[in-house]
Coordinates of C-alpha atoms in Angstrom, one line a residue:
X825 CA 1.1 77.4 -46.3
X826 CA 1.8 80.6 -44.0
X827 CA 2.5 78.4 -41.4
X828 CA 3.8 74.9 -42.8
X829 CA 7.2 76.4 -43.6
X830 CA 9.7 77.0 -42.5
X831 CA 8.3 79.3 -45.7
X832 CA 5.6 81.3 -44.2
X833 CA 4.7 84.3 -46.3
X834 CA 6.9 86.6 -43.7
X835 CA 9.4 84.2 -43.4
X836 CA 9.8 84.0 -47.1
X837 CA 10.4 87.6 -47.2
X838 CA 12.9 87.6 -44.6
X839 CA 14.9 83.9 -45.6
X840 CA 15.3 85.7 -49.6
X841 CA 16.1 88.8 -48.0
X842 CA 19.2 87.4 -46.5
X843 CA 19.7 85.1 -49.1
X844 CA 19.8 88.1 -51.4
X845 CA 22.7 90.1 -48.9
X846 CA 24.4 86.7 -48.6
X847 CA 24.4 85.7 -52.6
X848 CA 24.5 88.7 -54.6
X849 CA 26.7 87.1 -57.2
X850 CA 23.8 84.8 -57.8
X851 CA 21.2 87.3 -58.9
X852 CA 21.1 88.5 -61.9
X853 CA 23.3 85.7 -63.8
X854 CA 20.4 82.5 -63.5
X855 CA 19.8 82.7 -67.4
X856 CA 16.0 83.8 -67.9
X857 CA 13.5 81.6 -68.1
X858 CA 10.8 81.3 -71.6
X859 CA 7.4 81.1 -71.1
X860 CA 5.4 77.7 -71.3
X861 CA 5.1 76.3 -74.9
X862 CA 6.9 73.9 -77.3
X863 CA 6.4 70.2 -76.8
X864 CA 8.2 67.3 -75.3
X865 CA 8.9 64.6 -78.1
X866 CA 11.5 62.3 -76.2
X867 CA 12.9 61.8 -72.3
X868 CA 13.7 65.3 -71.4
X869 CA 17.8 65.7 -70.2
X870 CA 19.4 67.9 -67.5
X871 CA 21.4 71.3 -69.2
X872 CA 24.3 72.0 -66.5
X873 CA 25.6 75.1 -66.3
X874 CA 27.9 77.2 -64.2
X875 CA 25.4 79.6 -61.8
X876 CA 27.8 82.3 -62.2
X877 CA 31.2 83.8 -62.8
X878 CA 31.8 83.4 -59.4
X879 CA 30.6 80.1 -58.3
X880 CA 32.0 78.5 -55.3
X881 CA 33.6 74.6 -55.7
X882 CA 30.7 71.9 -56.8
X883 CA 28.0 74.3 -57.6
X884 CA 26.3 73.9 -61.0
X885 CA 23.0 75.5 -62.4
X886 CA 20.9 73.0 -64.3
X887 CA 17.6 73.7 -66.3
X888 CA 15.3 70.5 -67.6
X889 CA 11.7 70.6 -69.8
X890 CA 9.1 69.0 -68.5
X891 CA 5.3 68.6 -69.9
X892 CA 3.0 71.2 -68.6
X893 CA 0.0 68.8 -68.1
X894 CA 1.3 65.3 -67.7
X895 CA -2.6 64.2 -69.2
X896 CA -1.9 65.7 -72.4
X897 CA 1.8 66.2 -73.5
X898 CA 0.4 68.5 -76.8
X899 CA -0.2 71.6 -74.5
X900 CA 3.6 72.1 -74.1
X901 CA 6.1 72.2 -71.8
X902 CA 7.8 74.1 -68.6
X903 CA 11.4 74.5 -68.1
X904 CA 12.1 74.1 -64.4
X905 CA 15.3 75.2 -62.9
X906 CA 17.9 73.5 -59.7
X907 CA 21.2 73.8 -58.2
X908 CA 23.4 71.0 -57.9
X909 CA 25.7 70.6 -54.6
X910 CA 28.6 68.3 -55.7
X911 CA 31.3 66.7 -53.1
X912 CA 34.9 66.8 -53.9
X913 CA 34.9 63.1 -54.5
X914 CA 32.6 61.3 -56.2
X915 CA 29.4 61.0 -54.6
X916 CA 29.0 57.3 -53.0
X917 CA 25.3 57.3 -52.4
X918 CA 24.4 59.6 -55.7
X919 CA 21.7 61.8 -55.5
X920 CA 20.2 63.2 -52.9
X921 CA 17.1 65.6 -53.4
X922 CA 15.8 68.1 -50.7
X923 CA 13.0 70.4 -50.3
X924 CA 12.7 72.9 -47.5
X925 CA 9.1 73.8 -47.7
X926 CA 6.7 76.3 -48.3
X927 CA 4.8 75.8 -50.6
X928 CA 7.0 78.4 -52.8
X929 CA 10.3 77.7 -50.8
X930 CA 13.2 78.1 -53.4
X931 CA 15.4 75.1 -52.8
X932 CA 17.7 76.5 -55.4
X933 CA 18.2 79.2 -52.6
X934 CA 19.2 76.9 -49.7
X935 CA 21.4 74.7 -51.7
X936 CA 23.3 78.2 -52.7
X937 CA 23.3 78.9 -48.8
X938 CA 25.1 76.2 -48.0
X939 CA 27.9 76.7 -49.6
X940 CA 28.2 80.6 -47.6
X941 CA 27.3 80.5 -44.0
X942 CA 26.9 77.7 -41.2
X943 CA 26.3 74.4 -41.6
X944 CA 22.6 73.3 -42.9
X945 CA 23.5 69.6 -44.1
X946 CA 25.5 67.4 -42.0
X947 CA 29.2 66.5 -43.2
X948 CA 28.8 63.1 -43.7
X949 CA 25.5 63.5 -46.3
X950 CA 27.7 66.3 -48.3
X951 CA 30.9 63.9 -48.7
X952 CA 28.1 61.1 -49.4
X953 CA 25.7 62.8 -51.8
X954 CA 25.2 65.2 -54.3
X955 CA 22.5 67.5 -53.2
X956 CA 19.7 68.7 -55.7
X957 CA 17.3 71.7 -55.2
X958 CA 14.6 71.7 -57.7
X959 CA 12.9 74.9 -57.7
X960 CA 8.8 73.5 -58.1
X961 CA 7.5 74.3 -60.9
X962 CA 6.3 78.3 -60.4
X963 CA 8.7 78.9 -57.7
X964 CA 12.5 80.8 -58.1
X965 CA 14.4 79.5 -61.4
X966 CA 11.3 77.4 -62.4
X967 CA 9.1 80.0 -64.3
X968 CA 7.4 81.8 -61.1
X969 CA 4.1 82.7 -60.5
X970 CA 3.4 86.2 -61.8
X971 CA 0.5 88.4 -60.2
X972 CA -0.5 92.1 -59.8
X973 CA 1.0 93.3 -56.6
X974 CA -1.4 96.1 -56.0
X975 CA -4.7 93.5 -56.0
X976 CA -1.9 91.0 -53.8
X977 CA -1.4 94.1 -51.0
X978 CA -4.6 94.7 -50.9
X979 CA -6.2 95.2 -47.2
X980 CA -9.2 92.6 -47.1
X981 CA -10.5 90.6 -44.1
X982 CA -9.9 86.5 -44.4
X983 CA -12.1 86.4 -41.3
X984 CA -15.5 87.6 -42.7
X985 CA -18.4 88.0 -39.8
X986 CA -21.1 88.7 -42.2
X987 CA -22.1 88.2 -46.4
X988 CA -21.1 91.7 -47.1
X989 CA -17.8 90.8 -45.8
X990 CA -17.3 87.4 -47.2
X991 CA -18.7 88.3 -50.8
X992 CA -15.7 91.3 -50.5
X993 CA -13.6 88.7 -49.8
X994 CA -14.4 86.3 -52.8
X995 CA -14.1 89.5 -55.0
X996 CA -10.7 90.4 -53.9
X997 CA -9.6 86.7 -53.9
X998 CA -11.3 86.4 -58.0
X999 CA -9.8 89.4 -58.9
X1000 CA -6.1 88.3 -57.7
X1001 CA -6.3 84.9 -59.2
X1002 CA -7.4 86.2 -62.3
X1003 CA -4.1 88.6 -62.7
X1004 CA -2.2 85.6 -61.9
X1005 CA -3.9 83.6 -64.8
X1006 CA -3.1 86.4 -67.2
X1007 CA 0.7 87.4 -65.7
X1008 CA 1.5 83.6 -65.9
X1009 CA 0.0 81.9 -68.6
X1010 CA -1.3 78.2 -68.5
X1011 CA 1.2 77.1 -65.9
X1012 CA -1.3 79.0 -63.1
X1013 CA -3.1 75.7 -63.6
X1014 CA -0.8 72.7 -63.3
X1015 CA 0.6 73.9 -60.0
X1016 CA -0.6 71.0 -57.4
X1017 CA 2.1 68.6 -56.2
X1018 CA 1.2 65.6 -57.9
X1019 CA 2.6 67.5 -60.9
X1020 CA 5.8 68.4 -58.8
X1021 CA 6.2 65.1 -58.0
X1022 CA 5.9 63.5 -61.3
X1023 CA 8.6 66.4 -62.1
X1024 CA 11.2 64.9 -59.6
X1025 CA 10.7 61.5 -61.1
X1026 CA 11.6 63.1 -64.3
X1027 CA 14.5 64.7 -63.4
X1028 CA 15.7 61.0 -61.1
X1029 CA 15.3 59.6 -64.5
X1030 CA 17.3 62.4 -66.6
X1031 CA 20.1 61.4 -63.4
X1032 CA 20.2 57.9 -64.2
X1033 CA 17.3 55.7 -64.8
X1034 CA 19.0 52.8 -62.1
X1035 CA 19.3 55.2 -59.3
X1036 CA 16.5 55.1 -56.7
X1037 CA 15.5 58.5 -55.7
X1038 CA 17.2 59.8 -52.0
X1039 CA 14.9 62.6 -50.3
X1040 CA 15.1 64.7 -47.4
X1041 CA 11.8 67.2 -47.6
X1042 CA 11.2 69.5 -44.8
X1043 CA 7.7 70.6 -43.7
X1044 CA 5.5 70.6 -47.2
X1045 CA 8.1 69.2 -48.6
X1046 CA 7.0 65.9 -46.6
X1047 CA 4.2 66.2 -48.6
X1048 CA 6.1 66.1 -52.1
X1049 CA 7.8 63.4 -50.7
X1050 CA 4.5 61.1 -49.7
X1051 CA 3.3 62.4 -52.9
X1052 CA 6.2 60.6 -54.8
X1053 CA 6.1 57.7 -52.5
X1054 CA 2.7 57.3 -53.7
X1055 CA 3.1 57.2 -57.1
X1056 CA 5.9 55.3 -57.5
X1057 CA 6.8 53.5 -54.5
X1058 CA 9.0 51.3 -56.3
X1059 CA 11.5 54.2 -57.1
X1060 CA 12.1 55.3 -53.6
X1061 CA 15.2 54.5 -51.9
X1062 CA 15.7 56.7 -48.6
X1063 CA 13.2 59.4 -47.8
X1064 CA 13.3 61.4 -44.4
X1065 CA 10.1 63.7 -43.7
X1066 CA 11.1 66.7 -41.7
X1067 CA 7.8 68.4 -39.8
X1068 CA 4.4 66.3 -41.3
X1069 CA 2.0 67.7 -43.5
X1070 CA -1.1 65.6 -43.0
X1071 CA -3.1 66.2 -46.3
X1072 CA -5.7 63.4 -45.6
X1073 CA -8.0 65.3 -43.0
X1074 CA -11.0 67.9 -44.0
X1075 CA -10.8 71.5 -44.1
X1076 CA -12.4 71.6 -40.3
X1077 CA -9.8 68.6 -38.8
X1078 CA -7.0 70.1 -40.2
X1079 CA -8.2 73.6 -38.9
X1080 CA -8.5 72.2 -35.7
X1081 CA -5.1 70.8 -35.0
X1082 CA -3.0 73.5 -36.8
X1083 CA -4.6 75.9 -34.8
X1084 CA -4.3 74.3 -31.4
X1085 CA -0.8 73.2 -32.3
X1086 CA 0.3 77.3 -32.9
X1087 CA -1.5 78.4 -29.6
X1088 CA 0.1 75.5 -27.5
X1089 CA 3.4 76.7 -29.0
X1090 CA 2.5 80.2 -28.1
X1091 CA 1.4 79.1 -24.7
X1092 CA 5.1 77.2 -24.5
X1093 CA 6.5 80.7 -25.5
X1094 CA 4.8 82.1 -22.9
X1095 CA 5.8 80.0 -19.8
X1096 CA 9.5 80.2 -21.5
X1097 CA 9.4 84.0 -21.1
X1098 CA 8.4 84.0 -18.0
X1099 CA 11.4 82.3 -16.5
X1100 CA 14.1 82.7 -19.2
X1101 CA 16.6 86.0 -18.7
X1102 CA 16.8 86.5 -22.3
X1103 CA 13.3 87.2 -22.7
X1104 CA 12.5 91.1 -23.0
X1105 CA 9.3 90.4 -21.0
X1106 CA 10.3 88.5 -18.3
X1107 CA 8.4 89.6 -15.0
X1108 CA 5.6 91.2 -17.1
X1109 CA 3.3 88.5 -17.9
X1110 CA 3.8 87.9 -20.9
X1111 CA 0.2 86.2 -22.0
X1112 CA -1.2 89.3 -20.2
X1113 CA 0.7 91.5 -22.3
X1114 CA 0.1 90.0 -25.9
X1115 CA -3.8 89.6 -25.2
X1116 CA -3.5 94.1 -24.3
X1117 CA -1.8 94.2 -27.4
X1118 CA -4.3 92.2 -29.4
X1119 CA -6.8 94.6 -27.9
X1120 CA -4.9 97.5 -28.5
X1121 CA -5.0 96.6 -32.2
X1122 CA -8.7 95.6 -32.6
X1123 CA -9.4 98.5 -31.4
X1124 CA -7.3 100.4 -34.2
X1125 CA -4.6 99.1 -36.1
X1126 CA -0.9 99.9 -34.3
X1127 CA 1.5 101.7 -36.2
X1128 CA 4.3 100.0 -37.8
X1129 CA 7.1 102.4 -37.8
X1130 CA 9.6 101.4 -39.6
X1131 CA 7.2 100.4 -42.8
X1132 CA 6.8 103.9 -43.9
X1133 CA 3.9 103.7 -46.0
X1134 CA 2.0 100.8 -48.2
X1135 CA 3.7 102.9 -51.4
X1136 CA 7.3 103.3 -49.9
X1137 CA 7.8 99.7 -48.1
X1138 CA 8.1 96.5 -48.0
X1139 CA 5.8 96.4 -45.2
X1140 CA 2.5 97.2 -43.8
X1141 CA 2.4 100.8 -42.4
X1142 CA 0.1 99.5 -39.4
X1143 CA -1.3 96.4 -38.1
X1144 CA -4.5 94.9 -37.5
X1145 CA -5.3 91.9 -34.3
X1146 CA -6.2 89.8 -37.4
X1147 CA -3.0 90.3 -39.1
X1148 CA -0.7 90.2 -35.6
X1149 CA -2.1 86.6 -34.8
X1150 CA -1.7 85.6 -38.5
X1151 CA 1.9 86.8 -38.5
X1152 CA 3.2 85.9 -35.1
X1153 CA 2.8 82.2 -36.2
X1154 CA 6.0 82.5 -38.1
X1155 CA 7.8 84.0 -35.1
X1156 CA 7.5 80.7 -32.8
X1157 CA 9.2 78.4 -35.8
X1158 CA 12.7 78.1 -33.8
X1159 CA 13.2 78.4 -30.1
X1160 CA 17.0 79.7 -30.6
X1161 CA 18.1 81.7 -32.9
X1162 CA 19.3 79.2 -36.2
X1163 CA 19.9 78.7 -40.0
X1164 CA 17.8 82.1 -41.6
X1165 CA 16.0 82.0 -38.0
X1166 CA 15.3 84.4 -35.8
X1167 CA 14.4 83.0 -32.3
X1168 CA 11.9 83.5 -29.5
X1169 CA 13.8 86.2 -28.3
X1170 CA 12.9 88.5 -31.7
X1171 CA 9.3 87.4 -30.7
X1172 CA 9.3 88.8 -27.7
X1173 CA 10.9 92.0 -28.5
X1174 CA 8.0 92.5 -31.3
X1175 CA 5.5 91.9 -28.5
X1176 CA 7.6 94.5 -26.4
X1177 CA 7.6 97.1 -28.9
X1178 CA 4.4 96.6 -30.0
X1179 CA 3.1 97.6 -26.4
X1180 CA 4.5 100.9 -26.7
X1181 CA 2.7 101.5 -30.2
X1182 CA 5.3 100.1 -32.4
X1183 CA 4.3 97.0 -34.7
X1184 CA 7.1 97.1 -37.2
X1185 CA 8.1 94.1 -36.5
X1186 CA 4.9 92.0 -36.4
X1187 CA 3.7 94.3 -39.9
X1188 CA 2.8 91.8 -42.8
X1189 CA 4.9 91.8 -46.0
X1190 CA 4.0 93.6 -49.3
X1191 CA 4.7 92.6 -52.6
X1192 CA 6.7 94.8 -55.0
X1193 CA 6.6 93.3 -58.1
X1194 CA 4.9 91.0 -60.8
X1195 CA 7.5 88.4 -59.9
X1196 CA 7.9 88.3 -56.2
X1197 CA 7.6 85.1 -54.4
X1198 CA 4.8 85.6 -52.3
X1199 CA 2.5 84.4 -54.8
X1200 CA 3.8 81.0 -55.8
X1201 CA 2.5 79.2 -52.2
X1202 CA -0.9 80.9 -52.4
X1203 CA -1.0 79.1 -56.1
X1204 CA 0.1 76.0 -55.1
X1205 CA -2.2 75.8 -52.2
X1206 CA -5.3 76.6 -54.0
X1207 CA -4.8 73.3 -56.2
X1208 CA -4.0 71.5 -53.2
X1209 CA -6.7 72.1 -50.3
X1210 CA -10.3 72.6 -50.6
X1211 CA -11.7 75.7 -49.8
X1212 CA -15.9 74.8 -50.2
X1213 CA -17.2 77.4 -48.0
X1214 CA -20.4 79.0 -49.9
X1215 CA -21.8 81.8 -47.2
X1216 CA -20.4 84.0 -44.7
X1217 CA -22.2 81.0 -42.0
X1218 CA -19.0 78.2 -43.0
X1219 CA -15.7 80.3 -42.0
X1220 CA -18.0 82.0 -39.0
X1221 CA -18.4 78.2 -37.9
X1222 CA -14.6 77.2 -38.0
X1223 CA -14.3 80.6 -36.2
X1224 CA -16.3 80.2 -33.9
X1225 CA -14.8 76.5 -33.4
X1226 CA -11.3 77.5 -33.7
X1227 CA -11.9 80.5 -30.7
X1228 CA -13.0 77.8 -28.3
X1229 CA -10.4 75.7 -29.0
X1230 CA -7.3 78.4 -29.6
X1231 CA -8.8 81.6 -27.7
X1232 CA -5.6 83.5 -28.0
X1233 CA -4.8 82.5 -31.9
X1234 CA -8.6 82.3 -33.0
X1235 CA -8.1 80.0 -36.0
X1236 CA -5.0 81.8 -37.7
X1237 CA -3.2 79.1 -39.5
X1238 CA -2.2 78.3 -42.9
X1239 CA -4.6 75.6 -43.3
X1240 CA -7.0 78.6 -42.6
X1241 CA -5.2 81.0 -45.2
X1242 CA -6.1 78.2 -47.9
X1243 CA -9.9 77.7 -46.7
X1244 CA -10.5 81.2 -47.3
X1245 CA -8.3 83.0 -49.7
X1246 CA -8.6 80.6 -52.4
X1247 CA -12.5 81.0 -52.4
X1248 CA -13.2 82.5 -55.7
X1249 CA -9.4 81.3 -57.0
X1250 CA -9.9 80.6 -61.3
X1251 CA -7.7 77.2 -60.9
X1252 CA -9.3 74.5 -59.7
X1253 CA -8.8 72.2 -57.3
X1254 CA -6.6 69.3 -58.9
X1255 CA -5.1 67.5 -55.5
X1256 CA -8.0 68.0 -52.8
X1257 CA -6.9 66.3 -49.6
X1258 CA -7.9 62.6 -49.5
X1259 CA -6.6 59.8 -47.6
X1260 CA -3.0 57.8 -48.6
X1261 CA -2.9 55.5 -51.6
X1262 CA -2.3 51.7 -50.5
X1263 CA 0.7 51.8 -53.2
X1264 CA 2.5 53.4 -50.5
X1265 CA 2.8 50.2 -48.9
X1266 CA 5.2 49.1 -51.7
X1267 CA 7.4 52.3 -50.7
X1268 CA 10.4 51.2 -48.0
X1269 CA 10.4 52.1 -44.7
X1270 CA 10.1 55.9 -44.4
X1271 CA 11.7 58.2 -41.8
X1272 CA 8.9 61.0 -39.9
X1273 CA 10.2 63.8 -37.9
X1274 CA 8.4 66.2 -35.8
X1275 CA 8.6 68.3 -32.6
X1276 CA 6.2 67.9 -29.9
X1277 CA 5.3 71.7 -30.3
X1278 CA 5.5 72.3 -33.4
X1279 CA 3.4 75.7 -34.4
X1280 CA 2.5 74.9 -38.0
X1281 CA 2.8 70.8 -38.3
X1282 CA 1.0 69.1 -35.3
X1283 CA 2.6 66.6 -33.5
X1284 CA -1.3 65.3 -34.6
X1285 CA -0.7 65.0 -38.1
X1286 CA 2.8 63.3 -37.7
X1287 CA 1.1 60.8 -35.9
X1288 CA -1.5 60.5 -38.4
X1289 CA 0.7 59.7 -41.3
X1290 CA 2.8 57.2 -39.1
X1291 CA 0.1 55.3 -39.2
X1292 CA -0.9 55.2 -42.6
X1293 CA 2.3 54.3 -43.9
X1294 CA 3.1 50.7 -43.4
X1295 CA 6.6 50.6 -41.5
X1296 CA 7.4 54.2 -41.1
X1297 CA 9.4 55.5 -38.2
X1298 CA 7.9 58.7 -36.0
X1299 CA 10.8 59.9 -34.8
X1300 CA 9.8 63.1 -31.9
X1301 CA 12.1 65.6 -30.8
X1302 CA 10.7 66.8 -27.0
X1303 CA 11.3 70.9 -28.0
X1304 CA 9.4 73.8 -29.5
X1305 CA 9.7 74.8 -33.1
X1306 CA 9.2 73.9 -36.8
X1307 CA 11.5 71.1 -38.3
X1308 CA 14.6 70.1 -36.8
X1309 CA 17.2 69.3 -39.0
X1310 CA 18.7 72.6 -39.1
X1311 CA 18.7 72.4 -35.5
X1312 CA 21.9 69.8 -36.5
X1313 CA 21.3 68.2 -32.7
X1314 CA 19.9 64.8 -32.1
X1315 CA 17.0 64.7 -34.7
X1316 CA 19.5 66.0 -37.1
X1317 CA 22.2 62.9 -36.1
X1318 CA 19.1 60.6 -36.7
X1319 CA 18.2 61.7 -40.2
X1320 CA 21.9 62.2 -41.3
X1321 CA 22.4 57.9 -39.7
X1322 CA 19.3 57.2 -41.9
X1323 CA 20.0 58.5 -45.0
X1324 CA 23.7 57.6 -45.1
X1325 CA 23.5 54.3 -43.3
X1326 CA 20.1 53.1 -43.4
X1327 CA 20.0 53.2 -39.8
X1328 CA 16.2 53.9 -38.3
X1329 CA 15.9 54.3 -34.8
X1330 CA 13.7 52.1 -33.2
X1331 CA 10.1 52.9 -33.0
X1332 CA 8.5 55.4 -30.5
X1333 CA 11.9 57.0 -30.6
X1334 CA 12.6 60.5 -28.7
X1335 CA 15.1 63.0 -28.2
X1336 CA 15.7 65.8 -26.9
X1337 CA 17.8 68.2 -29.5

């Protein structure tokens, strides 16, 4: 989801855009992937190989087969793609396996990453563990999602008012999904995350078939992880959940407390502005000025500068209110500066420079090619959340709802992106939301982390899926921003204890870092 990150759709940009200045060696030397076919005859096994000429110490590529539809192993298979993180020593715990998000964050990309810059896992889980980043299936090495970038940057309105509007909307949304289908093949419909889940029980297996499976997921990737934990709770050894995805509630619930999580963020932002020195807008009343900016906007889109234009850029060459309160979700993910990050400070400068008719930096990204990355989380969504409006009258409810609730936000949201730009989507909806299975009872003791303002996973949700998983540990961090771990402060400490100790805190734990 735009907002369940830390992979929004602008934040992907910008994360594989650094990625890309940071790992250039990396690039071009992944062998390419085939499209889906063949057939799986026997238990599929891991291919390691070297990433590239220039690979730093423990790094290995590996590539593993995997049925396409796990209900009918004759329709063929996918190869899917990770990066192995290895210790000096031999690992003592085995395997660990993380997931940073999205959906469509590469987790190829961040094991890469940290091996260059600062620190993103904690020293004692990489002289503990072997770390694996699968890439899902239709994201970075793992056969990607494929769509037609001119239907993708196309300017339509996910906020319809009337039935003109929302029929546009459904037409643009068809038209899209449909040059997916064709640029990707079968794949474009086995993309929900039961399938991804079943594919990281495959690849524990190809590991070693004794070894219980080690997990650290990161904002949807605490859904893949419950996901797993549902399926085969017997597997599971340690699993920490970074930033909860609660994918038990309807399309209006979950509206309702994504959207009031972002605009109590924003509000947070706000108060913090006001009184902190590195804030551009300190002294200028700072609510006051983003609401004149929003107005400024709806009354005609504000140049973005530094995009250029639609043919020449990466970015948007103005911006609309709708797009500005879509986009400056992504902006409140970290308080300070961090990992990939940019911090509350870059928000506030946006906001600054939008006020003097200058949007660049709150401009929505474009895609460039067949193969960018963009498209994978709007295809894995659209398996994964229902999106049953029928009429123009449904989303002009949730608006309506999501105005009185979040004035200053007015419903923008990821769970909101999925409600209405997967109507009209050709792949159905395989993994609606629904509540927990009881199997995850059998599961061990799992490990919940979230922020109490947390723009894109409500504190709400957290506590929702604390207590539908028997003996699980809610773990809150008293701060702003998406995730913590990266944060490596208290939360980090905790999660680092559990999954190389088996230490939980005690329940109804907080901390402050």
């Amino acid at each position: 989801m735009n907002g369940f990150g830390p992979l929004s759709s602008a934040r992907i940009f910008a994360l594989l855009f650094l990625l890309a200045l940071r790992l250039p060696q990396y690039v071009d030397t992944i062998p390419a992937l085939p499209r889906t076919g063949g057939h799986l005859s026997q238990q599929p096994g891991i291919r390691w190989t070297n990433c590239s000429a220039s690979d730093k110490p423990g790094i290995q590529c590996g590539f593993i087969s995997v049925p396409l539809d796990y209900k009918n192993d004759e329709v063929g298979v996918v190869e899917l793609g990770m990066v192995r993180l290895s210790p000096p020593r031999p690992a003592k715990l085995g395997t660990l396996f993380f997931n940073p998000g999205g959906p469509g964050g590469v987790a190829s990309s961040y094991i890469l990453a940290a091996t260059q810059g600062p620190p993103y896992f904690g020293q004692s889980v990489l002289q503990n563990y072997e770390i694996i980043g699968i890439d899902p299936r239709g994201v970075g090495m793992s056969h990607p999602v494929k769509c037609d970038p001119r239907l993708y940057n196309e300017r339509v309105s996910s906020f319809p008012t009337t039935e003109e509007d929302f029929q546009s909307l459904i037409a643009h949304n068809s038209a899209l999904g449909k040059s997916c289908a064709e640029l990707t093949g079968p794949l474009i419909n086995h993309l929900d995350t039961k399938n991804l889940a079943r594919d990281m029980e495959l690849v524990r297996q190809a590991l070693s078939t004794d070894e219980k499976l080690n997990f650290l997921g990161q904002s949807y990737g605490s859904q893949i992880g419950l996901t797993y934990a549902e399926l085969f709770p017997g597997n599971v050894k340690r699993m920490a959940l970074d930033g909860i995805v609660d994918h038990t509630q309807d399309e209006t619930t979950s509206l309702n407390d994504e959207a009031t999580a972002y605009e109590t963020t924003l509000n947070q932002f706000f108060a913090w502005c006001n009184t902190t020195a590195n804030c551009t807008l300190r002294g200028q009343d700072a609510a006051g000025l983003y609401e004149s900016v929003v107005r400024m906007a709806e009354e005609h889109p504000i140049p973005a500068a530094g995009c250029i234009s639609p043919e020449d850029s990466a970015c948007r060459a103005d911006v609309t209110a709708e797009e500005m309160r879509t986009n400056l979700q992504s902006l409140l993910i970290f308080q300070n500066t961090t990992i990939g990050e940019t911090g509350w400070d870059a928000l506030a400068e946006a906001i600054a420079q939008a006020a003097q008719g200058n949007a660049t930096l709150l401009s929505s990204p474009l895609a460039r090619s067949e193969d960018d990355e963009a498209y994978a989380g709007l295809a894995i969504g659209c398996q994964d959340w229902l999106h049953e409006s029928t009429s123009h009258a449904d989303p002009r409810y949730k608006i309506s709802m999501a105005s009185a609730t979040a004035p200053r936000t007015q419903g923008s949201s990821q769970a909101y992106f999925y409600q209405s730009n997967c109507i009209g989507w050709p792949a159905p909806t395989t993994n609606p939301q629904g509540r927990l299975s009881p199997t995850i009872a059998e599961a061990p003791p799992i490990l919940l982390v979230n922020s109490l303002y947390d723009p894109s996973t409500s504190i709400i949700w957290a506590s929702g899926i604390q207590t539908q998983v028997k003996d699980s540990i809610l773990l809150t961090r008293l701060g702003s921003g998406h995730t913590s771990y990266q944060l490596r402060g208290e939360a980090a400490n905790v999660i680092d204890a559990f999954l190389v100790e088996g230490i939980l805190p005690q329940p109804a734990s907080v901390v402050h870092s």
